[in-house]
Amino acid sequence: MEERSAHLEGKEAQNIRRQIFDFMALRTLPVSASTHSNEALDTLQADVESHLLRQNIAVEGEVKVDPSLVITELGIFSMVSDEEKLKKFLADIIEAACSRKGGLLRLASYQHLLWTLEASKNALPIFAETQMQWLNSLWNVSLNDRSIGPMILLQPTQLIVTMATCDWSQRSLRSAENYELETRHHSRLLFLRSEWSTRRI
């Protein structure tokens, strides 16, 4: 499910990806569910997987981690003391991730953290899980098909990604709609990054 949902494209993809993300977050909750809940989740999973199979989505290798998103996610760890800011930022990050191609499963801990904060429960264990997930993602980042890991924090990654996103030389006119969605997503991440600006080092 992760691989197929990561390659969804088009205007409707964001809504479908958001629903799939919500399902993944429910499925990966660190609590045990009742037998009835598990059966309902199994049925829902089968329905989602059959829907994705009918979409004829070409799975293109492994799911890549977006370096711009990983850098933007760094802002989460500077907001530990301000729960209201953190809740809004988590919701914005999740929406940004669902709006474009890429893996969603690694972000499930962000939804768990958001639910925990909204329920006014102790968020420390979930926050630690979120931090570990972010560090794992950081080590798996690649830029221009080159695995660079934490080096993205020491390079002008946002500039490199912006230049690659705006490069028309490798795009056909048929991909104009996807290009528009890509540039909109990238500008949204840049806005989030500047709005919740934190130092990277």
JSON list of C-alpha atoms in Angstrom, two decimals:
[
{"chain": "A", "resi": 1, "resn": "MET", "atom": "CA", "xyz": [0.00, 0.00, 0.00]},
{"chain": "A", "resi": 2, "resn": "GLU", "atom": "CA", "xyz": [2.85, 2.40, 0.88]},
{"chain": "A", "resi": 3, "resn": "GLU", "atom": "CA", "xyz": [4.56, 1.96, -2.50]},
{"chain": "A", "resi": 4, "resn": "ARG", "atom": "CA", "xyz": [1.41, 2.43, -4.59]},
{"chain": "A", "resi": 5, "resn": "SER", "atom": "CA", "xyz": [0.10, 5.41, -2.62]},
{"chain": "A", "resi": 6, "resn": "ALA", "atom": "CA", "xyz": [3.52, 7.07, -2.87]},
{"chain": "A", "resi": 7, "resn": "HIS", "atom": "CA", "xyz": [3.17, 7.27, -6.66]},
{"chain": "A", "resi": 8, "resn": "LEU", "atom": "CA", "xyz": [-0.39, 8.63, -6.91]},
{"chain": "A", "resi": 9, "resn": "GLU", "atom": "CA", "xyz": [-0.59, 11.73, -9.13]},
{"chain": "A", "resi": 10, "resn": "GLY", "atom": "CA", "xyz": [-3.20, 14.26, -10.16]},
{"chain": "A", "resi": 11, "resn": "LYS", "atom": "CA", "xyz": [-5.62, 16.59, -8.44]},
{"chain": "A", "resi": 12, "resn": "GLU", "atom": "CA", "xyz": [-7.59, 13.85, -6.68]},
{"chain": "A", "resi": 13, "resn": "ALA", "atom": "CA", "xyz": [-4.43, 12.21, -5.37]},
{"chain": "A", "resi": 14, "resn": "GLN", "atom": "CA", "xyz": [-4.21, 14.50, -2.33]},
{"chain": "A", "resi": 15, "resn": "ASN", "atom": "CA", "xyz": [-7.62, 13.43, -0.99]},
{"chain": "A", "resi": 16, "resn": "ILE", "atom": "CA", "xyz": [-6.91, 9.75, -1.61]},
{"chain": "A", "resi": 17, "resn": "ARG", "atom": "CA", "xyz": [-3.43, 10.01, -0.08]},
{"chain": "A", "resi": 18, "resn": "ARG", "atom": "CA", "xyz": [-4.86, 11.78, 2.99]},
{"chain": "A", "resi": 19, "resn": "GLN", "atom": "CA", "xyz": [-7.39, 8.99, 3.53]},
{"chain": "A", "resi": 20, "resn": "ILE", "atom": "CA", "xyz": [-4.68, 6.36, 3.10]},
{"chain": "A", "resi": 21, "resn": "PHE", "atom": "CA", "xyz": [-2.48, 8.27, 5.55]},
{"chain": "A", "resi": 22, "resn": "ASP", "atom": "CA", "xyz": [-5.26, 8.37, 8.15]},
{"chain": "A", "resi": 23, "resn": "PHE", "atom": "CA", "xyz": [-5.70, 4.62, 7.73]},
{"chain": "A", "resi": 24, "resn": "MET", "atom": "CA", "xyz": [-1.94, 4.02, 8.13]},
{"chain": "A", "resi": 25, "resn": "ALA", "atom": "CA", "xyz": [-1.90, 6.16, 11.27]},
{"chain": "A", "resi": 26, "resn": "LEU", "atom": "CA", "xyz": [-4.80, 4.16, 12.74]},
{"chain": "A", "resi": 27, "resn": "ARG", "atom": "CA", "xyz": [-3.20, 0.87, 11.76]},
{"chain": "A", "resi": 28, "resn": "THR", "atom": "CA", "xyz": [0.13, 1.76, 13.39]},
{"chain": "A", "resi": 29, "resn": "LEU", "atom": "CA", "xyz": [-1.24, 3.09, 16.69]},
{"chain": "A", "resi": 30, "resn": "PRO", "atom": "CA", "xyz": [0.91, 1.71, 19.51]},
{"chain": "A", "resi": 31, "resn": "VAL", "atom": "CA", "xyz": [-2.12, 0.33, 21.37]},
{"chain": "A", "resi": 32, "resn": "SER", "atom": "CA", "xyz": [-3.90, -2.98, 20.91]},
{"chain": "A", "resi": 33, "resn": "ALA", "atom": "CA", "xyz": [-7.34, -2.80, 19.34]},
{"chain": "A", "resi": 34, "resn": "SER", "atom": "CA", "xyz": [-10.32, -5.07, 19.91]},
{"chain": "A", "resi": 35, "resn": "THR", "atom": "CA", "xyz": [-10.96, -8.04, 17.61]},
{"chain": "A", "resi": 36, "resn": "HIS", "atom": "CA", "xyz": [-13.87, -6.21, 15.99]},
{"chain": "A", "resi": 37, "resn": "SER", "atom": "CA", "xyz": [-11.67, -3.14, 15.32]},
{"chain": "A", "resi": 38, "resn": "ASN", "atom": "CA", "xyz": [-8.94, -5.32, 13.82]},
{"chain": "A", "resi": 39, "resn": "GLU", "atom": "CA", "xyz": [-11.45, -7.03, 11.52]},
{"chain": "A", "resi": 40, "resn": "ALA", "atom": "CA", "xyz": [-12.81, -3.65, 10.41]},
{"chain": "A", "resi": 41, "resn": "LEU", "atom": "CA", "xyz": [-9.26, -2.39, 9.74]},
{"chain": "A", "resi": 42, "resn": "ASP", "atom": "CA", "xyz": [-8.43, -5.57, 7.77]},
{"chain": "A", "resi": 43, "resn": "THR", "atom": "CA", "xyz": [-11.54, -5.09, 5.61]},
{"chain": "A", "resi": 44, "resn": "LEU", "atom": "CA", "xyz": [-10.69, -1.43, 5.06]},
{"chain": "A", "resi": 45, "resn": "GLN", "atom": "CA", "xyz": [-7.12, -2.34, 4.15]},
{"chain": "A", "resi": 46, "resn": "ALA", "atom": "CA", "xyz": [-8.31, -4.84, 1.55]},
{"chain": "A", "resi": 47, "resn": "ASP", "atom": "CA", "xyz": [-10.66, -2.23, 0.06]},
{"chain": "A", "resi": 48, "resn": "VAL", "atom": "CA", "xyz": [-7.91, 0.39, -0.13]},
{"chain": "A", "resi": 49, "resn": "GLU", "atom": "CA", "xyz": [-5.44, -2.03, -1.70]},
{"chain": "A", "resi": 50, "resn": "SER", "atom": "CA", "xyz": [-7.95, -3.16, -4.33]},
{"chain": "A", "resi": 51, "resn": "HIS", "atom": "CA", "xyz": [-8.72, 0.50, -5.14]},
{"chain": "A", "resi": 52, "resn": "LEU", "atom": "CA", "xyz": [-5.02, 1.23, -5.57]},
{"chain": "A", "resi": 53, "resn": "LEU", "atom": "CA", "xyz": [-4.60, -1.84, -7.81]},
{"chain": "A", "resi": 54, "resn": "ARG", "atom": "CA", "xyz": [-7.42, -0.61, -10.05]},
{"chain": "A", "resi": 55, "resn": "GLN", "atom": "CA", "xyz": [-5.59, 2.71, -10.49]},
{"chain": "A", "resi": 56, "resn": "ASN", "atom": "CA", "xyz": [-2.83, 0.98, -12.53]},
{"chain": "A", "resi": 57, "resn": "ILE", "atom": "CA", "xyz": [-0.10, 2.88, -10.72]},
{"chain": "A", "resi": 58, "resn": "ALA", "atom": "CA", "xyz": [3.41, 2.09, -11.87]},
{"chain": "A", "resi": 59, "resn": "VAL", "atom": "CA", "xyz": [5.62, 1.46, -8.85]},
{"chain": "A", "resi": 60, "resn": "GLU", "atom": "CA", "xyz": [8.99, 3.02, -9.60]},
{"chain": "A", "resi": 61, "resn": "GLY", "atom": "CA", "xyz": [11.48, 1.44, -7.21]},
{"chain": "A", "resi": 62, "resn": "GLU", "atom": "CA", "xyz": [11.67, 2.32, -3.55]},
{"chain": "A", "resi": 63, "resn": "VAL", "atom": "CA", "xyz": [9.85, 5.24, -1.97]},
{"chain": "A", "resi": 64, "resn": "LYS", "atom": "CA", "xyz": [12.09, 8.30, -1.78]},
{"chain": "A", "resi": 65, "resn": "VAL", "atom": "CA", "xyz": [12.26, 10.70, 1.14]},
{"chain": "A", "resi": 66, "resn": "ASP", "atom": "CA", "xyz": [11.74, 14.35, 0.16]},
{"chain": "A", "resi": 67, "resn": "PRO", "atom": "CA", "xyz": [14.75, 16.37, 1.43]},
{"chain": "A", "resi": 68, "resn": "SER", "atom": "CA", "xyz": [12.73, 19.62, 1.58]},
{"chain": "A", "resi": 69, "resn": "LEU", "atom": "CA", "xyz": [10.11, 17.95, 3.75]},
{"chain": "A", "resi": 70, "resn": "VAL", "atom": "CA", "xyz": [12.73, 16.47, 6.10]},
{"chain": "A", "resi": 71, "resn": "ILE", "atom": "CA", "xyz": [14.33, 19.89, 6.56]},
{"chain": "A", "resi": 72, "resn": "THR", "atom": "CA", "xyz": [10.94, 21.47, 7.21]},
{"chain": "A", "resi": 73, "resn": "GLU", "atom": "CA", "xyz": [10.12, 18.72, 9.74]},
{"chain": "A", "resi": 74, "resn": "LEU", "atom": "CA", "xyz": [13.12, 19.83, 11.78]},
{"chain": "A", "resi": 75, "resn": "GLY", "atom": "CA", "xyz": [10.93, 22.69, 13.04]},
{"chain": "A", "resi": 76, "resn": "ILE", "atom": "CA", "xyz": [8.88, 20.19, 15.06]},
{"chain": "A", "resi": 77, "resn": "PHE", "atom": "CA", "xyz": [11.70, 19.71, 17.53]},
{"chain": "A", "resi": 78, "resn": "SER", "atom": "CA", "xyz": [12.02, 23.42, 18.25]},
{"chain": "A", "resi": 79, "resn": "MET", "atom": "CA", "xyz": [8.36, 23.69, 19.31]},
{"chain": "A", "resi": 80, "resn": "VAL", "atom": "CA", "xyz": [8.30, 21.24, 22.21]},
{"chain": "A", "resi": 81, "resn": "SER", "atom": "CA", "xyz": [7.43, 23.98, 24.71]},
{"chain": "A", "resi": 82, "resn": "ASP", "atom": "CA", "xyz": [4.58, 25.52, 22.66]},
{"chain": "A", "resi": 83, "resn": "GLU", "atom": "CA", "xyz": [1.86, 22.89, 22.18]},
{"chain": "A", "resi": 84, "resn": "GLU", "atom": "CA", "xyz": [-0.50, 25.10, 20.14]},
{"chain": "A", "resi": 85, "resn": "LYS", "atom": "CA", "xyz": [2.22, 26.00, 17.65]},
{"chain": "A", "resi": 86, "resn": "LEU", "atom": "CA", "xyz": [3.31, 22.38, 17.50]},
{"chain": "A", "resi": 87, "resn": "LYS", "atom": "CA", "xyz": [-0.22, 21.12, 16.78]},
{"chain": "A", "resi": 88, "resn": "LYS", "atom": "CA", "xyz": [-0.67, 23.58, 13.90]},
{"chain": "A", "resi": 89, "resn": "PHE", "atom": "CA", "xyz": [2.77, 22.79, 12.50]},
{"chain": "A", "resi": 90, "resn": "LEU", "atom": "CA", "xyz": [2.16, 19.01, 12.65]},
{"chain": "A", "resi": 91, "resn": "ALA", "atom": "CA", "xyz": [-1.15, 19.42, 10.81]},
{"chain": "A", "resi": 92, "resn": "ASP", "atom": "CA", "xyz": [0.58, 21.59, 8.16]},
{"chain": "A", "resi": 93, "resn": "ILE", "atom": "CA", "xyz": [3.39, 19.06, 7.69]},
{"chain": "A", "resi": 94, "resn": "ILE", "atom": "CA", "xyz": [0.91, 16.20, 7.27]},
{"chain": "A", "resi": 95, "resn": "GLU", "atom": "CA", "xyz": [-1.13, 18.18, 4.72]},
{"chain": "A", "resi": 96, "resn": "ALA", "atom": "CA", "xyz": [2.03, 19.11, 2.81]},
{"chain": "A", "resi": 97, "resn": "ALA", "atom": "CA", "xyz": [3.16, 15.47, 2.71]},
{"chain": "A", "resi": 98, "resn": "CYS", "atom": "CA", "xyz": [-0.25, 14.26, 1.51]},
{"chain": "A", "resi": 99, "resn": "SER", "atom": "CA", "xyz": [-0.29, 16.84, -1.27]},
{"chain": "A", "resi": 100, "resn": "ARG", "atom": "CA", "xyz": [2.49, 15.22, -3.30]},
{"chain": "A", "resi": 101, "resn": "LYS", "atom": "CA", "xyz": [4.14, 11.96, -4.26]},
{"chain": "A", "resi": 102, "resn": "GLY", "atom": "CA", "xyz": [6.24, 10.26, -1.61]},
{"chain": "A", "resi": 103, "resn": "GLY", "atom": "CA", "xyz": [6.06, 7.94, 1.35]},
{"chain": "A", "resi": 104, "resn": "LEU", "atom": "CA", "xyz": [3.48, 8.49, 4.07]},
{"chain": "A", "resi": 105, "resn": "LEU", "atom": "CA", "xyz": [4.06, 5.66, 6.53]},
{"chain": "A", "resi": 106, "resn": "ARG", "atom": "CA", "xyz": [7.09, 7.33, 8.10]},
{"chain": "A", "resi": 107, "resn": "LEU", "atom": "CA", "xyz": [4.87, 10.30, 9.04]},
{"chain": "A", "resi": 108, "resn": "ALA", "atom": "CA", "xyz": [2.33, 8.22, 10.99]},
{"chain": "A", "resi": 109, "resn": "SER", "atom": "CA", "xyz": [4.11, 9.05, 14.25]},
{"chain": "A", "resi": 110, "resn": "TYR", "atom": "CA", "xyz": [3.38, 12.76, 13.58]},
{"chain": "A", "resi": 111, "resn": "GLN", "atom": "CA", "xyz": [-0.34, 11.98, 13.49]},
{"chain": "A", "resi": 112, "resn": "HIS", "atom": "CA", "xyz": [0.04, 9.92, 16.70]},
{"chain": "A", "resi": 113, "resn": "LEU", "atom": "CA", "xyz": [1.77, 12.90, 18.32]},
{"chain": "A", "resi": 114, "resn": "LEU", "atom": "CA", "xyz": [-0.97, 15.27, 17.13]},
{"chain": "A", "resi": 115, "resn": "TRP", "atom": "CA", "xyz": [-3.71, 13.00, 18.50]},
{"chain": "A", "resi": 116, "resn": "THR", "atom": "CA", "xyz": [-1.86, 12.69, 21.81]},
{"chain": "A", "resi": 117, "resn": "LEU", "atom": "CA", "xyz": [-1.51, 16.47, 22.15]},
{"chain": "A", "resi": 118, "resn": "GLU", "atom": "CA", "xyz": [-5.17, 17.01, 21.26]},
{"chain": "A", "resi": 119, "resn": "ALA", "atom": "CA", "xyz": [-6.17, 14.47, 23.94]},
{"chain": "A", "resi": 120, "resn": "SER", "atom": "CA", "xyz": [-3.93, 16.28, 26.50]},
{"chain": "A", "resi": 121, "resn": "LYS", "atom": "CA", "xyz": [-2.04, 13.08, 27.30]},
{"chain": "A", "resi": 122, "resn": "ASN", "atom": "CA", "xyz": [1.66, 12.58, 28.04]},
{"chain": "A", "resi": 123, "resn": "ALA", "atom": "CA", "xyz": [3.28, 13.07, 24.63]},
{"chain": "A", "resi": 124, "resn": "LEU", "atom": "CA", "xyz": [6.88, 12.35, 25.64]},
{"chain": "A", "resi": 125, "resn": "PRO", "atom": "CA", "xyz": [7.01, 8.68, 24.45]},
{"chain": "A", "resi": 126, "resn": "ILE", "atom": "CA", "xyz": [5.37, 9.58, 21.12]},
{"chain": "A", "resi": 127, "resn": "PHE", "atom": "CA", "xyz": [7.65, 12.59, 20.75]},
{"chain": "A", "resi": 128, "resn": "ALA", "atom": "CA", "xyz": [10.68, 10.32, 21.23]},
{"chain": "A", "resi": 129, "resn": "GLU", "atom": "CA", "xyz": [9.30, 7.93, 18.58]},
{"chain": "A", "resi": 130, "resn": "THR", "atom": "CA", "xyz": [8.78, 10.90, 16.25]},
{"chain": "A", "resi": 131, "resn": "GLN", "atom": "CA", "xyz": [12.36, 12.04, 16.76]},
{"chain": "A", "resi": 132, "resn": "MET", "atom": "CA", "xyz": [13.70, 8.55, 16.03]},
{"chain": "A", "resi": 133, "resn": "GLN", "atom": "CA", "xyz": [11.58, 8.35, 12.88]},
{"chain": "A", "resi": 134, "resn": "TRP", "atom": "CA", "xyz": [12.89, 11.74, 11.72]},
{"chain": "A", "resi": 135, "resn": "LEU", "atom": "CA", "xyz": [16.50, 10.67, 12.32]},
{"chain": "A", "resi": 136, "resn": "ASN", "atom": "CA", "xyz": [15.88, 7.48, 10.36]},
{"chain": "A", "resi": 137, "resn": "SER", "atom": "CA", "xyz": [14.41, 9.52, 7.49]},
{"chain": "A", "resi": 138, "resn": "LEU", "atom": "CA", "xyz": [17.36, 11.90, 7.61]},
{"chain": "A", "resi": 139, "resn": "TRP", "atom": "CA", "xyz": [19.77, 9.02, 7.00]},
{"chain": "A", "resi": 140, "resn": "ASN", "atom": "CA", "xyz": [17.70, 7.80, 4.03]},
{"chain": "A", "resi": 141, "resn": "VAL", "atom": "CA", "xyz": [17.49, 11.10, 2.15]},
{"chain": "A", "resi": 142, "resn": "SER", "atom": "CA", "xyz": [18.78, 11.26, -1.38]},
{"chain": "A", "resi": 143, "resn": "LEU", "atom": "CA", "xyz": [19.20, 14.33, -3.56]},
{"chain": "A", "resi": 144, "resn": "ASN", "atom": "CA", "xyz": [19.53, 14.11, -7.35]},
{"chain": "A", "resi": 145, "resn": "ASP", "atom": "CA", "xyz": [19.55, 10.28, -7.06]},
{"chain": "A", "resi": 146, "resn": "ARG", "atom": "CA", "xyz": [22.56, 10.42, -4.75]},
{"chain": "A", "resi": 147, "resn": "SER", "atom": "CA", "xyz": [22.24, 9.23, -1.17]},
{"chain": "A", "resi": 148, "resn": "ILE", "atom": "CA", "xyz": [23.55, 12.00, 1.06]},
{"chain": "A", "resi": 149, "resn": "GLY", "atom": "CA", "xyz": [21.80, 11.56, 4.40]},
{"chain": "A", "resi": 150, "resn": "PRO", "atom": "CA", "xyz": [22.52, 14.25, 7.02]},
{"chain": "A", "resi": 151, "resn": "MET", "atom": "CA", "xyz": [24.58, 16.26, 4.53]},
{"chain": "A", "resi": 152, "resn": "ILE", "atom": "CA", "xyz": [21.31, 17.94, 3.47]},
{"chain": "A", "resi": 153, "resn": "LEU", "atom": "CA", "xyz": [21.59, 20.02, 6.63]},
{"chain": "A", "resi": 154, "resn": "LEU", "atom": "CA", "xyz": [24.99, 21.37, 5.54]},
{"chain": "A", "resi": 155, "resn": "GLN", "atom": "CA", "xyz": [24.23, 22.05, 1.88]},
{"chain": "A", "resi": 156, "resn": "PRO", "atom": "CA", "xyz": [21.96, 24.61, 0.20]},
{"chain": "A", "resi": 157, "resn": "THR", "atom": "CA", "xyz": [19.37, 21.85, -0.19]},
{"chain": "A", "resi": 158, "resn": "GLN", "atom": "CA", "xyz": [16.38, 24.17, -0.54]},
{"chain": "A", "resi": 159, "resn": "LEU", "atom": "CA", "xyz": [18.14, 26.01, -3.38]},
{"chain": "A", "resi": 160, "resn": "ILE", "atom": "CA", "xyz": [19.10, 22.75, -5.14]},
{"chain": "A", "resi": 161, "resn": "VAL", "atom": "CA", "xyz": [15.55, 21.38, -4.85]},
{"chain": "A", "resi": 162, "resn": "THR", "atom": "CA", "xyz": [14.05, 24.70, -6.00]},
{"chain": "A", "resi": 163, "resn": "MET", "atom": "CA", "xyz": [16.32, 24.77, -9.07]},
{"chain": "A", "resi": 164, "resn": "ALA", "atom": "CA", "xyz": [15.43, 21.15, -9.90]},
{"chain": "A", "resi": 165, "resn": "THR", "atom": "CA", "xyz": [11.70, 21.81, -9.41]},
{"chain": "A", "resi": 166, "resn": "CYS", "atom": "CA", "xyz": [11.76, 24.86, -11.68]},
{"chain": "A", "resi": 167, "resn": "ASP", "atom": "CA", "xyz": [13.79, 23.18, -14.43]},
{"chain": "A", "resi": 168, "resn": "TRP", "atom": "CA", "xyz": [11.61, 22.93, -17.55]},
{"chain": "A", "resi": 169, "resn": "SER", "atom": "CA", "xyz": [14.24, 21.24, -19.71]},
{"chain": "A", "resi": 170, "resn": "GLN", "atom": "CA", "xyz": [13.28, 17.71, -18.58]},
{"chain": "A", "resi": 171, "resn": "ARG", "atom": "CA", "xyz": [9.49, 18.22, -18.72]},
{"chain": "A", "resi": 172, "resn": "SER", "atom": "CA", "xyz": [6.97, 17.67, -21.47]},
{"chain": "A", "resi": 173, "resn": "LEU", "atom": "CA", "xyz": [3.89, 19.79, -22.02]},
{"chain": "A", "resi": 174, "resn": "ARG", "atom": "CA", "xyz": [1.76, 16.77, -21.06]},
{"chain": "A", "resi": 175, "resn": "SER", "atom": "CA", "xyz": [3.17, 16.94, -17.53]},
{"chain": "A", "resi": 176, "resn": "ALA", "atom": "CA", "xyz": [2.15, 20.58, -17.02]},
{"chain": "A", "resi": 177, "resn": "GLU", "atom": "CA", "xyz": [-0.55, 19.67, -14.47]},
{"chain": "A", "resi": 178, "resn": "ASN", "atom": "CA", "xyz": [1.87, 17.59, -12.38]},
{"chain": "A", "resi": 179, "resn": "TYR", "atom": "CA", "xyz": [4.48, 20.33, -12.72]},
{"chain": "A", "resi": 180, "resn": "GLU", "atom": "CA", "xyz": [2.01, 22.88, -11.35]},
{"chain": "A", "resi": 181, "resn": "LEU", "atom": "CA", "xyz": [1.20, 20.62, -8.39]},
{"chain": "A", "resi": 182, "resn": "GLU", "atom": "CA", "xyz": [4.92, 20.05, -7.73]},
{"chain": "A", "resi": 183, "resn": "THR", "atom": "CA", "xyz": [5.73, 23.76, -7.72]},
{"chain": "A", "resi": 184, "resn": "ARG", "atom": "CA", "xyz": [2.73, 24.50, -5.50]},
{"chain": "A", "resi": 185, "resn": "HIS", "atom": "CA", "xyz": [3.88, 21.83, -3.04]},
{"chain": "A", "resi": 186, "resn": "HIS", "atom": "CA", "xyz": [7.44, 23.12, -3.04]},
{"chain": "A", "resi": 187, "resn": "SER", "atom": "CA", "xyz": [6.38, 26.73, -2.46]},
{"chain": "A", "resi": 188, "resn": "ARG", "atom": "CA", "xyz": [4.15, 25.55, 0.40]},
{"chain": "A", "resi": 189, "resn": "LEU", "atom": "CA", "xyz": [7.12, 23.82, 2.04]},
{"chain": "A", "resi": 190, "resn": "LEU", "atom": "CA", "xyz": [9.25, 26.95, 1.60]},
{"chain": "A", "resi": 191, "resn": "PHE", "atom": "CA", "xyz": [6.51, 29.01, 3.20]},
{"chain": "A", "resi": 192, "resn": "LEU", "atom": "CA", "xyz": [6.24, 26.59, 6.13]},
{"chain": "A", "resi": 193, "resn": "ARG", "atom": "CA", "xyz": [10.00, 26.63, 6.50]},
{"chain": "A", "resi": 194, "resn": "SER", "atom": "CA", "xyz": [10.13, 30.44, 6.63]},
{"chain": "A", "resi": 195, "resn": "GLU", "atom": "CA", "xyz": [7.04, 30.76, 8.84]},
{"chain": "A", "resi": 196, "resn": "TRP", "atom": "CA", "xyz": [8.46, 28.40, 11.48]},
{"chain": "A", "resi": 197, "resn": "SER", "atom": "CA", "xyz": [12.06, 29.33, 10.81]},
{"chain": "A", "resi": 198, "resn": "THR", "atom": "CA", "xyz": [14.63, 27.50, 12.89]},
{"chain": "A", "resi": 199, "resn": "ARG", "atom": "CA", "xyz": [18.37, 27.28, 12.57]},
{"chain": "A", "resi": 200, "resn": "ARG", "atom": "CA", "xyz": [19.54, 24.01, 11.05]},
{"chain": "A", "resi": 201, "resn": "ILE", "atom": "CA", "xyz": [22.84, 23.88, 12.94]}
]
